[in-house]
JSON list of C-alpha atoms in Angstrom, two decimals:
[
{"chain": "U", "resi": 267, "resn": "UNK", "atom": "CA", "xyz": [1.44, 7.47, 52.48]},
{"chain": "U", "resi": 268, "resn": "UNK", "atom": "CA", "xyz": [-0.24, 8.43, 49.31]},
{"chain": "U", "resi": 269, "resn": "UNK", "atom": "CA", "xyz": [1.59, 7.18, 45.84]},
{"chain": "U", "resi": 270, "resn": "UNK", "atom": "CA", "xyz": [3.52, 9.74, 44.12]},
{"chain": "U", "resi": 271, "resn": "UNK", "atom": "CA", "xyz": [4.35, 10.00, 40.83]},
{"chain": "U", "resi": 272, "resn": "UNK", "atom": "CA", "xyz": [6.61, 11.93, 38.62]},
{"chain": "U", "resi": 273, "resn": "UNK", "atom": "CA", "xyz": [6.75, 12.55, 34.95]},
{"chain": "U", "resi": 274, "resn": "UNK", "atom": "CA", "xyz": [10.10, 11.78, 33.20]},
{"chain": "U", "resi": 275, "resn": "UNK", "atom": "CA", "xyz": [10.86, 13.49, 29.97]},
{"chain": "U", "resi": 276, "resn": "UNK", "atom": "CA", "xyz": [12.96, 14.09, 26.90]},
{"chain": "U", "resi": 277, "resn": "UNK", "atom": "CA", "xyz": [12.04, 17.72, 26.23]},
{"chain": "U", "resi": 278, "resn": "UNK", "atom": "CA", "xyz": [13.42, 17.67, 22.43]},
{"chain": "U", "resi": 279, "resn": "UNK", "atom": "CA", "xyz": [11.82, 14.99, 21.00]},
{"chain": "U", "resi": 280, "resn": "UNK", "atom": "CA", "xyz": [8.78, 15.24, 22.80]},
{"chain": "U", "resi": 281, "resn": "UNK", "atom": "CA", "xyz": [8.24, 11.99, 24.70]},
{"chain": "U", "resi": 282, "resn": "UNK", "atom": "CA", "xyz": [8.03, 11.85, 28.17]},
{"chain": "U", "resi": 283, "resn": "UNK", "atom": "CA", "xyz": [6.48, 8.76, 31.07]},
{"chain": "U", "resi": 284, "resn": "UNK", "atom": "CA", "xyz": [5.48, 8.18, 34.18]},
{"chain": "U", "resi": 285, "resn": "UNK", "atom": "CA", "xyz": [6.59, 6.89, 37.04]},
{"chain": "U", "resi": 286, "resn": "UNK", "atom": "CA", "xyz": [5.86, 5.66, 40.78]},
{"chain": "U", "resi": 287, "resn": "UNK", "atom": "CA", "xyz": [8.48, 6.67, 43.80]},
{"chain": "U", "resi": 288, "resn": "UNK", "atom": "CA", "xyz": [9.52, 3.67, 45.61]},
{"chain": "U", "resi": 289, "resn": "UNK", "atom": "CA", "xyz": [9.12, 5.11, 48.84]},
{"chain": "U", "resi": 290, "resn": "UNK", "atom": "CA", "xyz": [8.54, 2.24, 50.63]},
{"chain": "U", "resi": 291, "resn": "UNK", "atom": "CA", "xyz": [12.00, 1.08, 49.24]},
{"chain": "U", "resi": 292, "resn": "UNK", "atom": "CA", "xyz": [14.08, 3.67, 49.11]},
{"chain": "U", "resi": 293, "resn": "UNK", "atom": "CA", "xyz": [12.42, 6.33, 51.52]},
{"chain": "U", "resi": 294, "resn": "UNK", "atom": "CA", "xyz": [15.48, 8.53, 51.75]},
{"chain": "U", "resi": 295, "resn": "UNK", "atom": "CA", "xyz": [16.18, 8.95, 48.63]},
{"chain": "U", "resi": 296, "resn": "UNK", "atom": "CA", "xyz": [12.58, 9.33, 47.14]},
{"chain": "U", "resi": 297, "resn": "UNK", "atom": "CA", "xyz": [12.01, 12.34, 50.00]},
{"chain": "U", "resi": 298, "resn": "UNK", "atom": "CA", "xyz": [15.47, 14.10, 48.77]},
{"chain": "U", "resi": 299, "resn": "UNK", "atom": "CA", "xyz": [14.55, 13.95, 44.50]},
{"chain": "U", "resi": 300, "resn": "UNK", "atom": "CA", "xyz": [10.70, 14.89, 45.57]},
{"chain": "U", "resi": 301, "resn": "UNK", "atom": "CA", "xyz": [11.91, 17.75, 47.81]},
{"chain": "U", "resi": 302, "resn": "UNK", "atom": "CA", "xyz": [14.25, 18.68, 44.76]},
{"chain": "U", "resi": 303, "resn": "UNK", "atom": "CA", "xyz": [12.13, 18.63, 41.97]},
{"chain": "U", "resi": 304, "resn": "UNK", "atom": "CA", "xyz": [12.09, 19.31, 38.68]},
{"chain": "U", "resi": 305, "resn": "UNK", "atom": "CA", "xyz": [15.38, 18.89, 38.27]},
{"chain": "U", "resi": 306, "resn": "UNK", "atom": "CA", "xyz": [17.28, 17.65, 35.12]},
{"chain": "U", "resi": 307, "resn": "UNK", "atom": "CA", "xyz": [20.12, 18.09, 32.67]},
{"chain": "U", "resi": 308, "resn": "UNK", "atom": "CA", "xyz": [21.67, 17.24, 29.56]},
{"chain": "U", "resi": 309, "resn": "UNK", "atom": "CA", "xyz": [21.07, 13.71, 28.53]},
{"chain": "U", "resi": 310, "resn": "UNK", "atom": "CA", "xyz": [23.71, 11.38, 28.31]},
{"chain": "U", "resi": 311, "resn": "UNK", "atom": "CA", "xyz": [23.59, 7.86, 26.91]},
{"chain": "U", "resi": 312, "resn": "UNK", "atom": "CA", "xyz": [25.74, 4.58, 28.99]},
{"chain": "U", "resi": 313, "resn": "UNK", "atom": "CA", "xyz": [28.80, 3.50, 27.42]},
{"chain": "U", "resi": 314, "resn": "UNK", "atom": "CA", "xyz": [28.98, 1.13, 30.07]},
{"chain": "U", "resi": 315, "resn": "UNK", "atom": "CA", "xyz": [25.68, 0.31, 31.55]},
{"chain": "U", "resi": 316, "resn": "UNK", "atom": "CA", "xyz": [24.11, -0.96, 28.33]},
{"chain": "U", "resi": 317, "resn": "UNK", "atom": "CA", "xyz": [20.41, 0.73, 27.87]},
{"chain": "U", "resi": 318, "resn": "UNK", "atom": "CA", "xyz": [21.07, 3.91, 30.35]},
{"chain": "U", "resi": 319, "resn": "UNK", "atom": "CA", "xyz": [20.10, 7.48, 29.87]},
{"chain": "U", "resi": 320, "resn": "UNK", "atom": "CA", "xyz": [20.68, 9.67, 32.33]},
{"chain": "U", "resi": 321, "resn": "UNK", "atom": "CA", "xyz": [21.94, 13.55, 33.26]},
{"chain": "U", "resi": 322, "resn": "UNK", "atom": "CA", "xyz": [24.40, 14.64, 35.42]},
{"chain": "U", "resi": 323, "resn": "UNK", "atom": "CA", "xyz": [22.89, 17.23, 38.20]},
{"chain": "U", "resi": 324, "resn": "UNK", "atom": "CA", "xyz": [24.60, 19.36, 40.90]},
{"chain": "U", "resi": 325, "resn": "UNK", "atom": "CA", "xyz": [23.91, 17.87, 44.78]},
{"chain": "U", "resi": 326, "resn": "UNK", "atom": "CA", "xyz": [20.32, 19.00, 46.02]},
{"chain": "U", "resi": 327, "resn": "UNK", "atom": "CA", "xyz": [19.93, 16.67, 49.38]},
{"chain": "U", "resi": 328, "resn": "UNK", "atom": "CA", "xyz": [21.05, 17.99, 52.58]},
{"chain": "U", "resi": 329, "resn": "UNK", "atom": "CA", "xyz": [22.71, 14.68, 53.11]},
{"chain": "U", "resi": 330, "resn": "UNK", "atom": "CA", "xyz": [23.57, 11.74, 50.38]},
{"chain": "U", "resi": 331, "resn": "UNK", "atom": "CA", "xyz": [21.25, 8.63, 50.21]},
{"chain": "U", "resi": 332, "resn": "UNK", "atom": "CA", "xyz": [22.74, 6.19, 51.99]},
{"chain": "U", "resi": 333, "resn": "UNK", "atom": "CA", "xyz": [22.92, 2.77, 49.32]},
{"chain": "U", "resi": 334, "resn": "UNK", "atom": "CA", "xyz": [18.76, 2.02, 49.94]},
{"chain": "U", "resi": 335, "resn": "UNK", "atom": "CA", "xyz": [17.43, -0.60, 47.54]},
{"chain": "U", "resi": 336, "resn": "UNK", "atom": "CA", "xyz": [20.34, -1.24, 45.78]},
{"chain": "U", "resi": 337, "resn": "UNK", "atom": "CA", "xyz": [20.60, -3.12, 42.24]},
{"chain": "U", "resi": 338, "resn": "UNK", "atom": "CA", "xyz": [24.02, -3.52, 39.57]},
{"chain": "U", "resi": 339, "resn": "UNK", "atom": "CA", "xyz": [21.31, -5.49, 37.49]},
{"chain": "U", "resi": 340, "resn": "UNK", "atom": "CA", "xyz": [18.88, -2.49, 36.44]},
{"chain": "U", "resi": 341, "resn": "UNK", "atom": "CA", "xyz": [15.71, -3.88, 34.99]},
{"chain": "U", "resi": 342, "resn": "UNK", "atom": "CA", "xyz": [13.85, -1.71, 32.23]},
{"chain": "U", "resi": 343, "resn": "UNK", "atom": "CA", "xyz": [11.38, 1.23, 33.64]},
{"chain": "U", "resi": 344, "resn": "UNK", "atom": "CA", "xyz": [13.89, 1.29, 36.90]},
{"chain": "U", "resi": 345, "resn": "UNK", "atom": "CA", "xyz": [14.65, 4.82, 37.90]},
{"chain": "U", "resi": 346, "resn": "UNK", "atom": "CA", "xyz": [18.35, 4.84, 39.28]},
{"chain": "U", "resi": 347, "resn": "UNK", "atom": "CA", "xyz": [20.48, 7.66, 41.59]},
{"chain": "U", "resi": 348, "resn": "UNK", "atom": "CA", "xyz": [24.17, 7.62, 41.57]},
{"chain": "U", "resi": 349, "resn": "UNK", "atom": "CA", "xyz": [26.50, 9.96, 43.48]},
{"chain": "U", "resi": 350, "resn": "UNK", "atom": "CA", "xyz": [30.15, 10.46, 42.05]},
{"chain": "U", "resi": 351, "resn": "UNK", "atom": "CA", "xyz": [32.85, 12.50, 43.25]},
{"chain": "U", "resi": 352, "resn": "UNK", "atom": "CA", "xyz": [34.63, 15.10, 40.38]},
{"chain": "U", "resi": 353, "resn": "UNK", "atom": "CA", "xyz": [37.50, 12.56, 39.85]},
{"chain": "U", "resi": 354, "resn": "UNK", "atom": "CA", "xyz": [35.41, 9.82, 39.10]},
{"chain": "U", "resi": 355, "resn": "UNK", "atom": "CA", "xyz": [33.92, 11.74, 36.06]},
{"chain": "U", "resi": 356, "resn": "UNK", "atom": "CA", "xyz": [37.00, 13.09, 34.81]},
{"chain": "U", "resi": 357, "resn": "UNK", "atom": "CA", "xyz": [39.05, 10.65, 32.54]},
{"chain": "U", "resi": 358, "resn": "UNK", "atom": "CA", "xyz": [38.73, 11.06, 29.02]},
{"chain": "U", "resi": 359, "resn": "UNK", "atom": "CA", "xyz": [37.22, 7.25, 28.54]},
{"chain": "U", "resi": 360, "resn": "UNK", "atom": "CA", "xyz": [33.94, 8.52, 29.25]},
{"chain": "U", "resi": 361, "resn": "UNK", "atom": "CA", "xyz": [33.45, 11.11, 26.59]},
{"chain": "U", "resi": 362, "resn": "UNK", "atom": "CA", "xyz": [32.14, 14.42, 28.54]},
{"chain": "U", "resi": 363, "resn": "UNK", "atom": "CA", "xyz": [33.31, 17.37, 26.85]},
{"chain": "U", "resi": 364, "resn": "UNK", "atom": "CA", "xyz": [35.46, 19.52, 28.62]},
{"chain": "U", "resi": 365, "resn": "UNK", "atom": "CA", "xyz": [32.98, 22.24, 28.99]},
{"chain": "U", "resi": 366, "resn": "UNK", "atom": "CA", "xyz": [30.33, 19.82, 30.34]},
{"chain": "U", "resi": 367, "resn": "UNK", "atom": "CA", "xyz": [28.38, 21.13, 33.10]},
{"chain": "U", "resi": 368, "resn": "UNK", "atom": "CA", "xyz": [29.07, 19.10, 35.57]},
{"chain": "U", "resi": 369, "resn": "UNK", "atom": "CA", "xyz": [32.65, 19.51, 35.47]},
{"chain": "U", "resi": 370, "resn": "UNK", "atom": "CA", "xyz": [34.27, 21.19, 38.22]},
{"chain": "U", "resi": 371, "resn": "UNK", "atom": "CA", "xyz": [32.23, 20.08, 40.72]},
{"chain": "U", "resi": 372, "resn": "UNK", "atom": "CA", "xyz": [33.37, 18.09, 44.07]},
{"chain": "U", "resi": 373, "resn": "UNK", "atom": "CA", "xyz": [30.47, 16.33, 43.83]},
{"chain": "U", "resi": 374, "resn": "UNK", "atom": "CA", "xyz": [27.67, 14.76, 41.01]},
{"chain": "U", "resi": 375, "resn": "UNK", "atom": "CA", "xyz": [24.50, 12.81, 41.39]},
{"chain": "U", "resi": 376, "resn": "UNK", "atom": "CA", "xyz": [23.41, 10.97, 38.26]},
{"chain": "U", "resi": 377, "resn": "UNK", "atom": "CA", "xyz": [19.59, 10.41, 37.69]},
{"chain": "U", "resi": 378, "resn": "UNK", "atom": "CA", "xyz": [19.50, 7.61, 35.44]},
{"chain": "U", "resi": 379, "resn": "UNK", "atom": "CA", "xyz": [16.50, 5.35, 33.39]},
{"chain": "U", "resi": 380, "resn": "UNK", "atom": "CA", "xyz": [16.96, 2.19, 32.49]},
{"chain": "U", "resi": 381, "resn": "UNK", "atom": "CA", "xyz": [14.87, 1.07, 29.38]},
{"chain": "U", "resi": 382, "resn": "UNK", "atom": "CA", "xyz": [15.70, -1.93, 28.02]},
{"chain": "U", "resi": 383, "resn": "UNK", "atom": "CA", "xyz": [16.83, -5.65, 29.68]},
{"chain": "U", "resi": 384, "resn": "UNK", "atom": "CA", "xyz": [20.74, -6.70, 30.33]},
{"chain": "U", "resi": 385, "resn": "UNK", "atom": "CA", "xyz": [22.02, -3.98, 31.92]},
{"chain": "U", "resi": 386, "resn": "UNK", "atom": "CA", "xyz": [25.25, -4.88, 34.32]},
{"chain": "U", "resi": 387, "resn": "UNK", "atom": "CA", "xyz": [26.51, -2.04, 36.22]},
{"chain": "U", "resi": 388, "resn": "UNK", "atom": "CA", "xyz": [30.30, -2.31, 36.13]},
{"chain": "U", "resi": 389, "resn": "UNK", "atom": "CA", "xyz": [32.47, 0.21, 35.06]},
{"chain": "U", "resi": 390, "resn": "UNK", "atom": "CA", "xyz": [36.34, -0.61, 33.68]},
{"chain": "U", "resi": 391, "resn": "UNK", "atom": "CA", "xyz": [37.96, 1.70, 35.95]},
{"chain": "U", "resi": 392, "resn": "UNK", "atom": "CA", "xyz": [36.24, 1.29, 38.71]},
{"chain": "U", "resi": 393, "resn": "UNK", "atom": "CA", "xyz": [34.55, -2.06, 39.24]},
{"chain": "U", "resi": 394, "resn": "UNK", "atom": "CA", "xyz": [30.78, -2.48, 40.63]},
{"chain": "U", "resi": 395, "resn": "UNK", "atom": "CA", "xyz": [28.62, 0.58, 40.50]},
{"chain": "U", "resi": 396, "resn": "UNK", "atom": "CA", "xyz": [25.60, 0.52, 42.19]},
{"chain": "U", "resi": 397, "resn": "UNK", "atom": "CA", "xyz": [22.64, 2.53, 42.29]},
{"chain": "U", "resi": 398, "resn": "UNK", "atom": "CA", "xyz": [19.63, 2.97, 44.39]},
{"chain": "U", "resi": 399, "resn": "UNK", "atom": "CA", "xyz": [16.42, 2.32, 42.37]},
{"chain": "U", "resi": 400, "resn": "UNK", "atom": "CA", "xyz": [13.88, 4.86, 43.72]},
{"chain": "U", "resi": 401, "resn": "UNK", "atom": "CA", "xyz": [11.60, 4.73, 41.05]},
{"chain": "U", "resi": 402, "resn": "UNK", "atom": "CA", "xyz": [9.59, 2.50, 38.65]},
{"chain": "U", "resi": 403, "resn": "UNK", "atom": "CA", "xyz": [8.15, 3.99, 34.91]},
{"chain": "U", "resi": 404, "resn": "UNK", "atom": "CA", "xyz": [4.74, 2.44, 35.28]},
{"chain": "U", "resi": 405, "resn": "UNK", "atom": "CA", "xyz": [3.27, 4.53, 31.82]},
{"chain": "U", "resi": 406, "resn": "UNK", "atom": "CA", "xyz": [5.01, 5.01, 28.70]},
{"chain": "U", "resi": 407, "resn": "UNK", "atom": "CA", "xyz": [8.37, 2.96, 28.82]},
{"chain": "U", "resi": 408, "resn": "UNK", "atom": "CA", "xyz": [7.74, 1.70, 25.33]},
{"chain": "U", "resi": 409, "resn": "UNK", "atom": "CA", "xyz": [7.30, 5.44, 23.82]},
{"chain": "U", "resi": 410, "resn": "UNK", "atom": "CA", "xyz": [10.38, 6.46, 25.94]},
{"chain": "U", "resi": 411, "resn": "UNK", "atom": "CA", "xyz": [12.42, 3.17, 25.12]},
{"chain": "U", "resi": 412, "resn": "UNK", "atom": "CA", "xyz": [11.71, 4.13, 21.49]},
{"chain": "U", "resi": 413, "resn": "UNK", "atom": "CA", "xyz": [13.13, 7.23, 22.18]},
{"chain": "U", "resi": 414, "resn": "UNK", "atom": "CA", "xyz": [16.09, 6.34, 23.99]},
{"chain": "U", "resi": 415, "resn": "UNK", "atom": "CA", "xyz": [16.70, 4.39, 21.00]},
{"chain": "U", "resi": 416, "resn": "UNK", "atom": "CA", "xyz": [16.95, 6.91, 18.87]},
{"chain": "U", "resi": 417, "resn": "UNK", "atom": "CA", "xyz": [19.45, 8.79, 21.09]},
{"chain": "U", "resi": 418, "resn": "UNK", "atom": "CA", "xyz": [21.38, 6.15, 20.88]},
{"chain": "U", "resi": 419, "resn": "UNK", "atom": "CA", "xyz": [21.50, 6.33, 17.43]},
{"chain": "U", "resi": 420, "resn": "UNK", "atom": "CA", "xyz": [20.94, 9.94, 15.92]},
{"chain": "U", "resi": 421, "resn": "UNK", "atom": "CA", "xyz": [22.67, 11.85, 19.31]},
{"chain": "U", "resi": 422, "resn": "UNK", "atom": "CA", "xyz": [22.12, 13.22, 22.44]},
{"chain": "U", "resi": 423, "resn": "UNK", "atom": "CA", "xyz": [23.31, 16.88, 21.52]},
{"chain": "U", "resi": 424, "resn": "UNK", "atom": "CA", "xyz": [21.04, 19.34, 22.30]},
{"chain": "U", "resi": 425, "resn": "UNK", "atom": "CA", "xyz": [18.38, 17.22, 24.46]},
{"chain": "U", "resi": 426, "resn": "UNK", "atom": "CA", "xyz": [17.52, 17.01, 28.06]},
{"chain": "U", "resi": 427, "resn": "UNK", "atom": "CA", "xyz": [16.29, 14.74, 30.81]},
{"chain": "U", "resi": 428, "resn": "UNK", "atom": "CA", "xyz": [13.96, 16.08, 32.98]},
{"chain": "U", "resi": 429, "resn": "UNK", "atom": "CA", "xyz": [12.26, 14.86, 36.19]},
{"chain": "U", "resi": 430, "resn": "UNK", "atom": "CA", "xyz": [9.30, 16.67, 37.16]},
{"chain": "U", "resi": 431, "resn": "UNK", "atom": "CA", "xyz": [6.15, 16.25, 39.77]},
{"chain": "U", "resi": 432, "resn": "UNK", "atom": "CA", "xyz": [2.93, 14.68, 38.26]}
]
C-alpha cells in the first residue's frame, strides 16, 4: 500500500502539518478517518491529558475501531481517536458549554494531537483512557506545537481543528 498522508490544521491562526496514516498499525481505523475525510471541529485543549488538542466530531465509520495500536502514554506528533458515549462528556468538570456541538449526541469520536512529551491518559472520573494512535505528524510539529501553545494560553474560542487529505 502506498503512504498516505493528511494535512492537520488550525484554520484561525494559520498553521497547519503533516502527517503519515499508520495503516500498517492501526488499519481499521486509518481506512474509517480516510474514508471520512476532511472532517473537523471546534478545537478543544486537555485538561487532563497534558499537551492535547483535539475536536469533538459526530460518528462517520460504519462500525467503531476496535482498540488497534493502543497507547495512554501519547508521544508528541501522535495522532489519537477516541470514542465516548454522551454521558461520558456530560459533567460539568470538563468545561463544554452547554450549547457545544457535540452535545446531545449518543455517541462522540475525539480526533486528538498530541504535541508535546508527558502526556498520561487518565481521566478523574473515569480511570485509563486509551486511544488508538493512527497517525504520526512527520512535517511541522514544531510550527503546530507553537501553536497549540498559544491556545493554551490566549483561547481556543473561535478556532478549529481540521483533518484533511494531502
Amino acid at each position: 500500500m502506498t503512504d498516505r498522508f493528511i494535512e492537520v490544521s488550525l484554520d484561525k491562526r494559520g498553521v497547519s502539518c503533516t502527517a503519515k496514516l499508520l495503516d500498517d498499525r492501526a488499519p481499521l481505523t486509518c481506512n474509517a478517518v480516510w474514508d471520512a475525510l476532511p472532517l473537523g471541529g471546534d478545537v478543544y485543549h486537555a485538561k487532563y491529558a497534558r499537551n492535547e488538542i483535539y475536536a469533538l466530531v459526530p460518528p462517520f465509520a460504519p462500525q467503531e475501531p476496535p482498540l488497534e495500536n493502543p497507547t495512554i502514554t501519547p508521544i508528541p506528533g501522535d495522532l489519537c481517536y477516541f470514542t465516548f458515549s454522551d454521558t461520558q462528556l456530560a459533567t460539568k468538570s470538563y468545561g463544554y458549554e452547554h450549547d457545544a456541538k457535540h452535545q446531545g449526541r449518543a455517541t462522540v469520536v475525539d480526533l486528538a494531537l498530541f504535541y508535546e512529551r508527558n502526556n498520561l491518559l487518565i481521566n478523574g472520573d473515569a480511570g485509563w483512557v486509551p486511544g488508538i494512535v493512527w497517525g504520526t505528524i512527520v512535517d511541522g510539529l514544531d510550527r503546530m506545537a507553537d501553536a497549540c501553545q498559544d491556545l493554551w494560553r490566549a483561547g481556543a474560542l473561535g478556532e478549529t481543528l481540521n483533518f484533511r487529505r494531502a
